[in-house]
GROMACS .gro file of C-alpha atoms in nm:
model
  500
    1MET     CA    1  14.224   7.493  -3.440
    2ARG     CA    2  14.056   7.500  -3.101
    3ARG     CA    3  14.114   7.122  -3.056
    4ARG     CA    4  14.487   7.165  -3.129
    5LYS     CA    5  14.517   7.441  -2.864
    6THR     CA    6  14.333   7.225  -2.613
    7ALA     CA    7  14.567   6.929  -2.679
    8VAL     CA    8  14.877   7.144  -2.639
    9ALA     CA    9  14.752   7.285  -2.309
   10ALA     CA   10  14.671   6.935  -2.182
   11ALA     CA   11  15.017   6.811  -2.274
   12CYS     CA   12  15.182   7.104  -2.087
   13CYS     CA   13  14.979   7.035  -1.777
   14LEU     CA   14  15.066   6.665  -1.789
   15ALA     CA   15  15.437   6.744  -1.827
   16LEU     CA   16  15.424   6.982  -1.532
   17LEU     CA   17  15.247   6.722  -1.319
   18LEU     CA   18  15.498   6.449  -1.409
   19GLY     CA   19  15.793   6.682  -1.336
   20THR     CA   20  15.659   6.776  -0.996
   21LEU     CA   21  15.597   6.409  -0.910
   22LEU     CA   22  15.951   6.312  -1.014
   23ASN     CA   23  16.100   6.596  -0.806
   24VAL     CA   24  15.905   6.483  -0.500
   25LEU     CA   25  16.009   6.120  -0.540
   26PHE     CA   26  16.376   6.165  -0.622
   27VAL     CA   27  16.479   6.493  -0.455
   28PRO     CA   28  16.789   6.435  -0.233
   29GLY     CA   29  16.704   6.388   0.132
   30SER     CA   30  16.350   6.275   0.074
   31GLU     CA   31  16.423   5.927   0.209
   32LEU     CA   32  16.300   5.836   0.558
   33PRO     CA   33  16.555   5.906   0.833
   34PRO     CA   34  16.762   5.604   0.936
   35PRO     CA   35  16.691   5.443   1.270
   36PRO     CA   36  16.907   5.568   1.562
   37PRO     CA   37  17.232   5.379   1.601
   38PRO     CA   38  17.262   5.133   1.886
   39PRO     CA   39  17.432   5.259   2.203
   40ARG     CA   40  17.810   5.234   2.207
   41ASP     CA   41  17.965   4.967   2.426
   42GLY     CA   42  17.951   5.067   2.790
   43ALA     CA   43  17.746   5.381   2.725
   44PRO     CA   44  17.391   5.432   2.851
   45PRO     CA   45  17.115   5.501   2.597
   46SER     CA   46  17.058   5.866   2.512
   47PRO     CA   47  16.790   6.028   2.727
   48PRO     CA   48  16.479   6.170   2.558
   49GLY     CA   49  16.554   6.487   2.370
   50ALA     CA   50  16.928   6.423   2.348
   51PRO     CA   51  17.105   6.435   2.009
   52LEU     CA   52  17.146   6.101   1.835
   53GLU     CA   53  17.521   6.150   1.811
   54PRO     CA   54  17.764   6.368   2.005
   55PRO     CA   55  17.832   6.696   1.821
   56GLU     CA   56  18.115   6.679   1.573
   57GLU     CA   57  18.412   6.907   1.632
   58GLU     CA   58  18.736   6.975   1.455
   59GLY     CA   59  19.005   6.719   1.521
   60GLY     CA   60  18.756   6.441   1.594
   61GLY     CA   61  18.403   6.380   1.710
   62GLY     CA   62  18.241   6.429   2.048
   63ARG     CA   63  18.459   6.162   2.204
   64ALA     CA   64  18.767   6.361   2.108
   65ALA     CA   65  18.612   6.672   2.262
   66LEU     CA   66  18.545   6.485   2.586
   67ALA     CA   67  18.901   6.348   2.586
   68ARG     CA   68  19.032   6.702   2.546
   69GLN     CA   69  18.826   6.822   2.841
   70LEU     CA   70  18.953   6.535   3.054
   71ARG     CA   71  19.313   6.617   2.967
   72GLU     CA   72  19.262   6.988   3.036
   73ARG     CA   73  19.112   6.912   3.379
   74TYR     CA   74  19.396   6.675   3.460
   75GLU     CA   75  19.662   6.926   3.357
   76GLU     CA   76  19.487   7.193   3.564
   77VAL     CA   77  19.511   6.970   3.871
   78LEU     CA   78  19.883   6.916   3.805
   79ARG     CA   79  19.942   7.293   3.802
   80TYR     CA   80  19.827   7.314   4.162
   81ARG     CA   81  20.022   7.018   4.294
   82GLN     CA   82  20.306   7.046   4.546
   83PRO     CA   83  20.628   7.138   4.361
   84ARG     CA   84  20.930   6.915   4.406
   85ALA     CA   85  21.298   6.982   4.385
   86ALA     CA   86  21.451   6.898   4.047
   87GLY     CA   87  21.563   6.538   4.018
   88VAL     CA   88  21.397   6.432   4.344
   89ARG     CA   89  21.140   6.156   4.317
   90ARG     CA   90  20.927   6.051   4.605
   91ALA     CA   91  20.786   5.702   4.652
   92VAL     CA   92  20.425   5.693   4.546
   93ARG     CA   93  20.188   5.580   4.818
   94PRO     CA   94  19.910   5.331   4.733
   95ARG     CA   95  19.628   5.576   4.802
   96GLU     CA   96  19.807   5.845   4.605
   97ARG     CA   97  19.831   5.616   4.303
   98ARG     CA   98  19.451   5.596   4.289
   99LEU     CA   99  19.447   5.970   4.225
  100MET     CA  100  19.706   5.928   3.951
  101ASP     CA  101  19.483   5.671   3.783
  102LEU     CA  102  19.256   5.958   3.693
  103ALA     CA  103  19.515   6.064   3.434
  104PRO     CA  104  19.345   6.040   3.093
  105ALA     CA  105  19.476   5.757   2.879
  106ARG     CA  106  19.576   5.841   2.521
  107THR     CA  107  19.388   5.683   2.233
  108SER     CA  108  19.565   5.441   2.000
  109ALA     CA  109  19.553   5.700   1.719
  110GLU     CA  110  19.721   5.960   1.942
  111GLN     CA  111  19.987   5.711   2.048
  112GLN     CA  112  20.071   5.627   1.685
  113GLN     CA  113  20.115   5.995   1.600
  114GLN     CA  114  20.379   6.047   1.870
  115PRO     CA  115  20.744   5.942   1.865
  116ARG     CA  116  20.832   5.668   2.110
  117GLY     CA  117  21.039   5.894   2.332
  118ARG     CA  118  20.766   6.152   2.362
  119ALA     CA  119  20.503   5.885   2.424
  120ALA     CA  120  20.713   5.745   2.709
  121ALA     CA  121  20.757   6.091   2.856
  122GLU     CA  122  20.383   6.146   2.825
  123ARG     CA  123  20.313   5.829   3.018
  124GLY     CA  124  20.555   5.940   3.286
  125ARG     CA  125  20.386   6.278   3.310
  126ALA     CA  126  20.045   6.114   3.332
  127SER     CA  127  20.173   5.910   3.627
  128ALA     CA  128  20.309   6.218   3.805
  129GLU     CA  129  20.204   6.229   4.166
  130LEU     CA  130  19.968   6.499   4.279
  131GLY     CA  131  20.159   6.569   4.598
  132LEU     CA  132  19.878   6.483   4.840
  133GLU     CA  133  19.986   6.386   5.188
  134PRO     CA  134  19.870   6.052   5.331
  135PRO     CA  135  19.519   6.102   5.469
  136PRO     CA  136  19.456   6.039   5.839
  137LEU     CA  137  19.104   5.921   5.754
  138GLY     CA  138  19.013   5.683   5.474
  139CYS     CA  139  18.783   5.403   5.365
  140ARG     CA  140  18.808   5.204   5.686
  141GLU     CA  141  18.673   5.496   5.889
  142LEU     CA  142  18.417   5.577   5.621
  143ARG     CA  143  18.276   5.223   5.620
  144ALA     CA  144  18.209   5.258   5.994
  145ALA     CA  145  18.049   5.601   5.960
  146GLY     CA  146  17.724   5.668   6.139
  147GLY     CA  147  17.454   5.931   6.127
  148VAL     CA  148  17.496   5.998   5.755
  149GLN     CA  149  17.277   6.290   5.656
  150TYR     CA  150  17.234   6.467   5.322
  151LEU     CA  151  17.316   6.839   5.349
  152GLY     CA  152  17.286   6.969   4.994
  153SER     CA  153  17.433   6.974   4.646
  154GLY     CA  154  17.550   7.208   4.374
  155TYR     CA  155  17.633   7.173   4.006
  156THR     CA  156  17.897   6.904   4.065
  157LYS     CA  157  17.905   6.775   4.422
  158ALA     CA  158  17.672   6.639   4.684
  159VAL     CA  159  17.762   6.699   5.049
  160TYR     CA  160  17.675   6.475   5.343
  161LYS     CA  161  17.731   6.491   5.717
  162ALA     CA  162  17.864   6.183   5.894
  163VAL     CA  163  18.016   6.082   6.226
  164LEU     CA  164  18.345   5.891   6.214
  165ASN     CA  165  18.500   5.697   6.500
  166ARG     CA  166  18.179   5.766   6.696
  167SER     CA  167  18.301   6.115   6.784
  168LEU     CA  168  18.421   6.321   6.487
  169ALA     CA  169  18.157   6.496   6.277
  170VAL     CA  170  18.280   6.546   5.921
  171ALA     CA  171  18.156   6.651   5.578
  172LEU     CA  172  18.165   6.402   5.290
  173LYS     CA  173  18.190   6.538   4.935
  174ALA     CA  174  18.121   6.321   4.632
  175VAL     CA  175  18.023   6.366   4.269
  176ASP     CA  176  17.647   6.407   4.236
  177PHE     CA  177  17.540   6.167   3.960
  178GLY     CA  178  17.212   6.357   3.929
  179GLY     CA  179  17.381   6.696   3.931
  180HIS     CA  180  17.399   6.949   3.650
  181ASP     CA  181  17.757   6.873   3.541
  182VAL     CA  182  17.721   6.495   3.506
  183ALA     CA  183  17.373   6.512   3.355
  184ARG     CA  184  17.477   6.770   3.095
  185CYS     CA  185  17.790   6.573   3.003
  186VAL     CA  186  17.596   6.247   2.965
  187ARG     CA  187  17.339   6.417   2.744
  188GLN     CA  188  17.617   6.549   2.523
  189PHE     CA  189  17.858   6.256   2.513
  190ALA     CA  190  17.661   5.951   2.638
  191ALA     CA  191  17.962   5.828   2.837
  192LEU     CA  192  17.880   5.803   3.206
  193ALA     CA  193  18.219   5.674   3.323
  194ASP     CA  194  18.416   5.950   3.149
  195CYS     CA  195  18.163   6.213   3.256
  196TYR     CA  196  18.214   6.097   3.613
  197ARG     CA  197  18.591   6.133   3.575
  198LEU     CA  198  18.546   6.482   3.434
  199ALA     CA  199  18.343   6.585   3.738
  200ALA     CA  200  18.573   6.401   3.980
  201TYR     CA  201  18.865   6.619   3.870
  202LYS     CA  202  18.693   6.910   4.044
  203ILE     CA  203  18.701   6.719   4.373
  204VAL     CA  204  19.067   6.622   4.319
  205LYS     CA  205  19.152   6.985   4.242
  206GLU     CA  206  18.975   7.097   4.558
  207MET     CA  207  19.160   6.837   4.764
  208VAL     CA  208  19.495   6.951   4.628
  209LEU     CA  209  19.412   7.317   4.700
  210LEU     CA  210  19.291   7.238   5.052
  211GLN     CA  211  19.634   7.089   5.124
  212ARG     CA  212  19.833   7.357   4.946
  213LEU     CA  213  19.645   7.652   5.095
  214ARG     CA  214  19.697   7.596   5.466
  215HIS     CA  215  19.526   7.875   5.656
  216ALA     CA  216  19.297   7.917   5.956
  217ASN     CA  217  19.015   8.027   5.724
  218VAL     CA  218  19.048   7.740   5.475
  219LEU     CA  219  18.856   7.420   5.549
  220GLN     CA  220  19.069   7.124   5.658
  221LEU     CA  221  19.097   6.811   5.445
  222TYR     CA  222  19.087   6.501   5.667
  223GLY     CA  223  19.119   6.234   5.400
  224TYR     CA  224  18.954   6.057   5.108
  225CYS     CA  225  18.827   5.717   5.000
  226TYR     CA  226  18.772   5.521   4.676
  227GLN     CA  227  18.482   5.279   4.655
  228ASP     CA  228  18.253   5.137   4.384
  229SER     CA  229  17.927   5.318   4.322
  230ASN     CA  230  17.665   5.335   4.044
  231ASP     CA  231  17.847   5.061   3.848
  232ILE     CA  232  18.156   5.283   3.833
  233PRO     CA  233  18.466   5.156   4.010
  234ASP     CA  234  18.675   5.377   4.235
  235THR     CA  235  18.439   5.667   4.290
  236LEU     CA  236  18.599   5.933   4.508
  237THR     CA  237  18.474   6.070   4.841
  238ALA     CA  238  18.657   6.357   5.010
  239ILE     CA  239  18.643   6.382   5.391
  240THR     CA  240  18.666   6.738   5.524
  241GLU     CA  241  18.606   6.949   5.828
  242LEU     CA  242  18.237   7.015   5.896
  243GLY     CA  243  18.100   7.367   5.921
  244SER     CA  244  17.763   7.534   5.954
  245PRO     CA  245  17.609   7.694   5.644
  246LEU     CA  246  17.641   8.070   5.623
  247GLU     CA  247  17.291   8.213   5.661
  248MET     CA  248  17.296   8.587   5.599
  249ILE     CA  249  16.954   8.651   5.752
  250GLN     CA  250  17.062   8.482   6.075
  251LEU     CA  251  17.391   8.673   6.072
  252LEU     CA  252  17.205   9.003   6.053
  253GLN     CA  253  17.035   8.911   6.382
  254THR     CA  254  17.360   8.842   6.567
  255SER     CA  255  17.576   9.088   6.760
  256TRP     CA  256  17.796   9.334   6.577
  257GLU     CA  257  18.100   9.170   6.737
  258ASP     CA  258  18.020   8.835   6.574
  259ARG     CA  259  17.943   8.998   6.239
  260PHE     CA  260  18.271   9.186   6.256
  261ARG     CA  261  18.446   8.854   6.321
  262ILE     CA  262  18.300   8.713   5.999
  263CYS     CA  263  18.428   9.011   5.798
  264LEU     CA  264  18.769   8.998   5.966
  265SER     CA  265  18.795   8.624   5.893
  266LEU     CA  266  18.710   8.689   5.529
  267VAL     CA  267  18.967   8.967   5.492
  268ARG     CA  268  19.238   8.755   5.652
  269LEU     CA  269  19.152   8.478   5.407
  270LEU     CA  270  19.161   8.711   5.106
  271HIS     CA  271  19.493   8.859   5.222
  272TYR     CA  272  19.637   8.507   5.234
  273LEU     CA  273  19.495   8.418   4.892
  274ALA     CA  274  19.650   8.731   4.741
  275HIS     CA  275  19.993   8.623   4.870
  276SER     CA  276  19.956   8.243   4.866
  277PRO     CA  277  20.233   7.997   4.770
  278LEU     CA  278  20.051   7.949   4.440
  279GLY     CA  279  20.036   8.320   4.363
  280SER     CA  280  19.723   8.535   4.371
  281VAL     CA  281  19.417   8.308   4.395
  282THR     CA  282  19.074   8.430   4.293
  283LEU     CA  283  18.744   8.269   4.384
  284LEU     CA  284  18.548   8.272   4.059
  285ASP     CA  285  18.230   8.143   4.225
  286PHE     CA  286  18.224   8.391   4.513
  287ARG     CA  287  17.896   8.358   4.700
  288PRO     CA  288  17.803   8.319   5.068
  289ARG     CA  289  17.714   7.954   5.005
  290GLN     CA  290  18.082   7.882   4.928
  291PHE     CA  291  18.167   7.953   5.295
  292VAL     CA  292  18.085   7.788   5.626
  293ILE     CA  293  18.127   7.886   5.991
  294VAL     CA  294  18.346   7.674   6.219
  295ASP     CA  295  18.360   7.781   6.585
  296GLY     CA  296  18.262   8.134   6.489
  297GLU     CA  297  18.526   8.166   6.216
  298LEU     CA  298  18.446   8.198   5.848
  299LYS     CA  299  18.610   7.933   5.628
  300VAL     CA  300  18.603   7.879   5.253
  301THR     CA  301  18.477   7.532   5.172
  302ASP     CA  302  18.442   7.530   4.792
  303LEU     CA  303  18.765   7.570   4.595
  304ASP     CA  304  18.692   7.377   4.278
  305ASP     CA  305  18.633   7.705   4.093
  306ALA     CA  306  18.940   7.882   4.233
  307SER     CA  307  19.197   8.006   3.982
  308ILE     CA  308  19.550   8.144   3.978
  309GLU     CA  309  19.532   8.255   3.615
  310GLU     CA  310  19.599   8.628   3.576
  311SER     CA  311  19.423   8.793   3.282
  312SER     CA  312  19.654   8.897   3.000
  313CYS     CA  313  19.612   9.234   2.830
  314THR     CA  314  19.750   9.473   2.569
  315SER     CA  315  19.567   9.782   2.700
  316ASN     CA  316  19.360   9.894   2.997
  317SER     CA  317  19.040   9.819   2.808
  318ASP     CA  318  19.128   9.448   2.829
  319CYS     CA  319  19.119   9.470   3.210
  320PHE     CA  320  18.744   9.519   3.242
  321MET     CA  321  18.562   9.378   3.545
  322GLU     CA  322  18.184   9.371   3.527
  323PHE     CA  323  17.957   9.332   3.828
  324PRO     CA  324  17.577   9.369   3.854
  325ALA     CA  325  17.593   9.721   4.001
  326ARG     CA  326  17.942   9.845   3.909
  327ASN     CA  327  18.211   9.805   3.646
  328PHE     CA  328  18.584   9.866   3.683
  329THR     CA  329  18.877   9.900   3.447
  330LEU     CA  330  19.215   9.809   3.596
  331PRO     CA  331  19.555   9.913   3.459
  332CYS     CA  332  19.743   9.685   3.221
  333SER     CA  333  20.100   9.630   3.337
  334ILE     CA  334  20.407   9.648   3.115
  335GLU     CA  335  20.427   9.268   3.153
  336GLY     CA  336  20.090   9.239   2.978
  337ARG     CA  337  19.890   9.140   3.288
  338CYS     CA  338  19.591   9.310   3.447
  339GLN     CA  339  19.725   9.449   3.774
  340ASN     CA  340  19.585   9.276   4.082
  341MET     CA  341  19.270   9.160   3.904
  342ASN     CA  342  19.238   8.841   4.111
  343GLU     CA  343  19.279   9.035   4.434
  344LYS     CA  344  19.041   9.316   4.333
  345ARG     CA  345  18.774   9.071   4.215
  346ASN     CA  346  18.780   8.896   4.553
  347LEU     CA  347  18.774   9.227   4.740
  348TYR     CA  348  18.477   9.375   4.555
  349ASN     CA  349  18.282   9.053   4.601
  350ALA     CA  350  18.359   9.071   4.974
  351TYR     CA  351  18.222   9.427   4.973
  352ARG     CA  352  17.900   9.347   4.792
  353PHE     CA  353  17.819   9.019   4.968
  354PHE     CA  354  17.950   9.087   5.320
  355PHE     CA  355  18.078   9.433   5.414
  356THR     CA  356  17.771   9.635   5.316
  357TYR     CA  357  17.542   9.414   5.524
  358LEU     CA  358  17.755   9.315   5.822
  359LEU     CA  359  18.007   9.587   5.904
  360PRO     CA  360  17.839   9.922   5.985
  361HIS     CA  361  17.502   9.830   6.135
  362SER     CA  362  17.475   9.851   6.518
  363ALA     CA  363  17.851   9.907   6.548
  364PRO     CA  364  17.982  10.115   6.842
  365PRO     CA  365  17.920  10.482   6.745
  366SER     CA  366  18.284  10.584   6.778
  367LEU     CA  367  18.389  10.309   6.532
  368ARG     CA  368  18.134  10.388   6.264
  369PRO     CA  369  18.335  10.660   6.083
  370LEU     CA  370  18.627  10.418   6.035
  371LEU     CA  371  18.393  10.135   5.932
  372ASP     CA  372  18.216  10.359   5.680
  373LYS     CA  373  18.554  10.454   5.539
  374ILE     CA  374  18.644  10.085   5.496
  375VAL     CA  375  18.313  10.005   5.326
  376ASN     CA  376  18.338  10.303   5.087
  377ALA     CA  377  18.704  10.240   4.999
  378THR     CA  378  18.644   9.874   4.915
  379GLY     CA  379  18.324   9.953   4.726
  380GLU     CA  380  18.520  10.189   4.500
  381LEU     CA  381  18.829   9.964   4.496
  382HIS     CA  382  19.041  10.254   4.618
  383TRP     CA  383  19.221  10.015   4.851
  384GLY     CA  384  19.382   9.680   4.789
  385ILE     CA  385  19.361   9.385   5.026
  386ASP     CA  386  19.672   9.490   5.221
  387GLU     CA  387  19.525   9.826   5.325
  388THR     CA  388  19.182   9.676   5.389
  389ALA     CA  389  19.331   9.409   5.616
  390ALA     CA  390  19.538   9.666   5.804
  391GLN     CA  391  19.234   9.886   5.868
  392LEU     CA  392  19.020   9.598   5.993
  393GLU     CA  393  19.300   9.488   6.225
  394ARG     CA  394  19.306   9.846   6.352
  395VAL     CA  395  18.933   9.824   6.428
  396LEU     CA  396  18.994   9.500   6.616
  397ASN     CA  397  19.271   9.658   6.824
  398LEU     CA  398  19.056   9.961   6.910
  399TYR     CA  399  18.768   9.736   7.011
  400LYS     CA  400  18.967   9.486   7.220
  401SER     CA  401  19.174   9.748   7.401
  402GLY     CA  402  18.881   9.975   7.480
  403GLU     CA  403  19.046  10.270   7.306
  404TYR     CA  404  18.726  10.331   7.111
  405LEU     CA  405  18.569  10.443   7.442
  406GLN     CA  406  18.826  10.714   7.517
  407ASN     CA  407  18.657  10.983   7.309
  408THR     CA  408  18.312  10.924   7.457
  409THR     CA  409  18.164  11.107   7.754
  410ARG     CA  410  18.127  10.853   8.034
  411ILE     CA  411  17.936  11.032   8.309
  412SER     CA  412  17.680  10.805   8.471
  413LYS     CA  413  17.326  10.935   8.503
  414SER     CA  414  17.250  10.697   8.791
  415GLU     CA  415  17.408  10.541   9.094
  416TYR     CA  416  17.452  10.165   9.125
  417ARG     CA  417  17.493   9.936   9.425
  418ARG     CA  418  17.743   9.652   9.384
  419VAL     CA  419  17.623   9.310   9.505
  420PRO     CA  420  17.903   9.051   9.486
  421GLU     CA  421  17.839   8.679   9.432
  422ALA     CA  422  17.480   8.744   9.330
  423PHE     CA  423  17.258   8.681   9.031
  424ILE     CA  424  16.909   8.784   8.914
  425PRO     CA  425  16.754   8.471   8.756
  426ASP     CA  426  16.449   8.634   8.594
  427GLU     CA  427  16.341   8.991   8.516
  428ASN     CA  428  16.462   8.974   8.157
  429TYR     CA  429  16.383   9.209   7.874
  430ARG     CA  430  16.479   9.182   7.511
  431CYS     CA  431  16.722   9.402   7.325
  432TRP     CA  432  16.885   9.388   6.983
  433PRO     CA  433  17.138   9.262   6.905
  434SER     CA  434  17.171   9.017   7.192
  435TYR     CA  435  17.363   8.696   7.255
  436HIS     CA  436  17.047   8.553   7.417
  437HIS     CA  437  16.718   8.539   7.229
  438LYS     CA  438  16.504   8.567   7.544
  439GLY     CA  439  16.701   8.833   7.726
  440CYS     CA  440  16.944   9.121   7.685
  441LEU     CA  441  17.294   8.973   7.693
  442LEU     CA  442  17.568   9.201   7.561
  443SER     CA  443  17.947   9.220   7.578
  444VAL     CA  444  18.127   9.508   7.753
  445PHE     CA  445  18.485   9.621   7.792
  446ASP     CA  446  18.446   9.711   8.160
  447VAL     CA  447  18.190   9.799   8.428
  448ASN     CA  448  18.174  10.162   8.315
  449GLU     CA  449  18.057  10.056   7.969
  450ALA     CA  450  17.796   9.829   8.129
  451ILE     CA  451  17.669  10.128   8.332
  452GLU     CA  452  17.657  10.340   8.016
  453ILE     CA  453  17.453  10.073   7.836
  454CYS     CA  454  17.211  10.031   8.128
  455ASP     CA  455  17.160  10.409   8.144
  456SER     CA  456  17.072  10.409   7.773
  457TYR     CA  457  16.781  10.160   7.821
  458SER     CA  458  16.479  10.297   8.005
  459GLN     CA  459  16.374   9.947   8.116
  460CYS     CA  460  16.716   9.858   8.259
  461LYS     CA  461  16.720   9.853   8.641
  462ALA     CA  462  17.019   9.623   8.703
  463PHE     CA  463  17.286   9.420   8.531
  464VAL     CA  464  17.481   9.103   8.609
  465LEU     CA  465  17.848   9.050   8.521
  466THR     CA  466  17.910   8.687   8.422
  467ASN     CA  467  18.237   8.496   8.407
  468GLN     CA  468  18.191   8.433   8.034
  469THR     CA  469  18.382   8.618   7.764
  470THR     CA  470  18.355   8.657   7.389
  471TRP     CA  471  18.623   8.583   7.127
  472THR     CA  472  18.774   8.929   7.187
  473GLY     CA  473  18.796   8.874   7.564
  474ARG     CA  474  18.508   9.108   7.644
  475GLN     CA  475  18.282   9.019   7.936
  476LEU     CA  476  17.921   8.909   7.884
  477VAL     CA  477  17.661   9.100   8.087
  478PHE     CA  478  17.289   9.034   8.147
  479PHE     CA  479  17.079   9.349   8.166
  480LYS     CA  480  16.768   9.320   8.383
  481ALA     CA  481  16.433   9.499   8.407
  482ALA     CA  482  16.413   9.465   8.788
  483SER     CA  483  16.600   9.334   9.092
  484ASN     CA  484  16.320   9.187   9.303
  485HIS     CA  485  16.474   8.840   9.334
  486ILE     CA  486  16.849   8.822   9.387
  487MET     CA  487  17.001   8.477   9.426
  488PRO     CA  488  17.350   8.381   9.544
  489ASP     CA  489  17.602   8.284   9.272
  490PRO     CA  490  17.979   8.279   9.339
  491ASP     CA  491  18.067   8.337   8.972
  492LYS     CA  492  17.862   8.654   8.915
  493ILE     CA  493  17.842   9.014   9.034
  494THR     CA  494  17.522   9.217   9.025
  495TYR     CA  495  17.486   9.595   9.000
  496VAL     CA  496  17.149   9.740   9.101
  497LYS     CA  497  17.038  10.089   9.001
  498VAL     CA  498  16.949  10.287   9.316
  499THR     CA  499  16.881  10.632   9.159
  500ASP     CA  500  16.746  10.740   8.820
   0.00000   0.00000   0.00000
């Protein structure tokens, strides 16, 4: 009896062992993974860590997804192009046609699905001109460029400085092959040429917007050039006006007058964008690095992330704007659009990046109440861009005309002796903010204001009126710590303090 039980137990164990072995050997998916497929024609091998195949999506694989993105970018560019009168066709210039060649070609499967008439219309639409004017500068000037210097790069573009025609300093913008956008696209789709085209649409969009949005505070487009690069034919380089990077720390060390000019330039730009020929334009990537300074004026340089799309809504809760420190809910109009969302987004970004730092500090005391009112109203979005622009223009008028001095007591504490055609070369002391880093050089409306400033500094014993003026027409004045050495100078007038 015991032997029978032992045999039965042994048979059960053997059956269990055989079943487990069979499951391990023949379970689905137990085979070794297949080797990676060879690279597709014309595509670079996948970088380490990249998926073996582009991710599959509805309506086709990764290639179809990339084709959709290309078409969406192309159609976005067309929305910003120069409108033409109905039935009027303009001759396409050779350089313009190169831009049209960026139109995404349809696959053979897509062409078979469309009727012939629609396919022909589609080809005509793909060839539609982008409305760019003939560039004054192109490849011939670019080939002779000198002093090429790398300035920096972002997600999509690399920017260089160059000198054309031996005299004109310009900025060159081109797709950065090592940038985030191209690298991410190549990792996902393994198609360098198409990934380049996808990124190049951002430059084309920016070029179109630079020509459509003509304003003193929008960077000028000088031209563009196509040339072969990185084994890709017809890579695009945009040639634009050159500006200096906006460094906020340096701006905080400049005079209030120059900082006010930056804020005024920005508000004039935002007022134009709110009422532009394209409609209300918002800058989705609104940061100081998107702006440059040209001859003291602020100019927007990066427009590839600009948008004219107004958010649709069914209730006020759909019109929610979220910022790091504040959130806002705007009204939903009866047309189903969030009222002035593009304008308000620009304005609040101007407040948080510029106004709070640049407007109130070291401003003339009589202007500070108005400046504080402007900062508070924009920070709460109580005002729109029209009212904000009007109030800043009012500040400018008060400052240029000297009216801001009318409510101040201007009784001099000291007497001054006027010395015409004279200058004090040394005897400097430092003050802040100053137009001169080794001395105290300030702007004044008139001599009385210069006397008032000198009286307010204990170390000031004299001042020199120069023949130089600021952008507002105010006179630049050197304030001096002594008057021991007075030199002749026909262009200057010196005032020496004779009593304290």
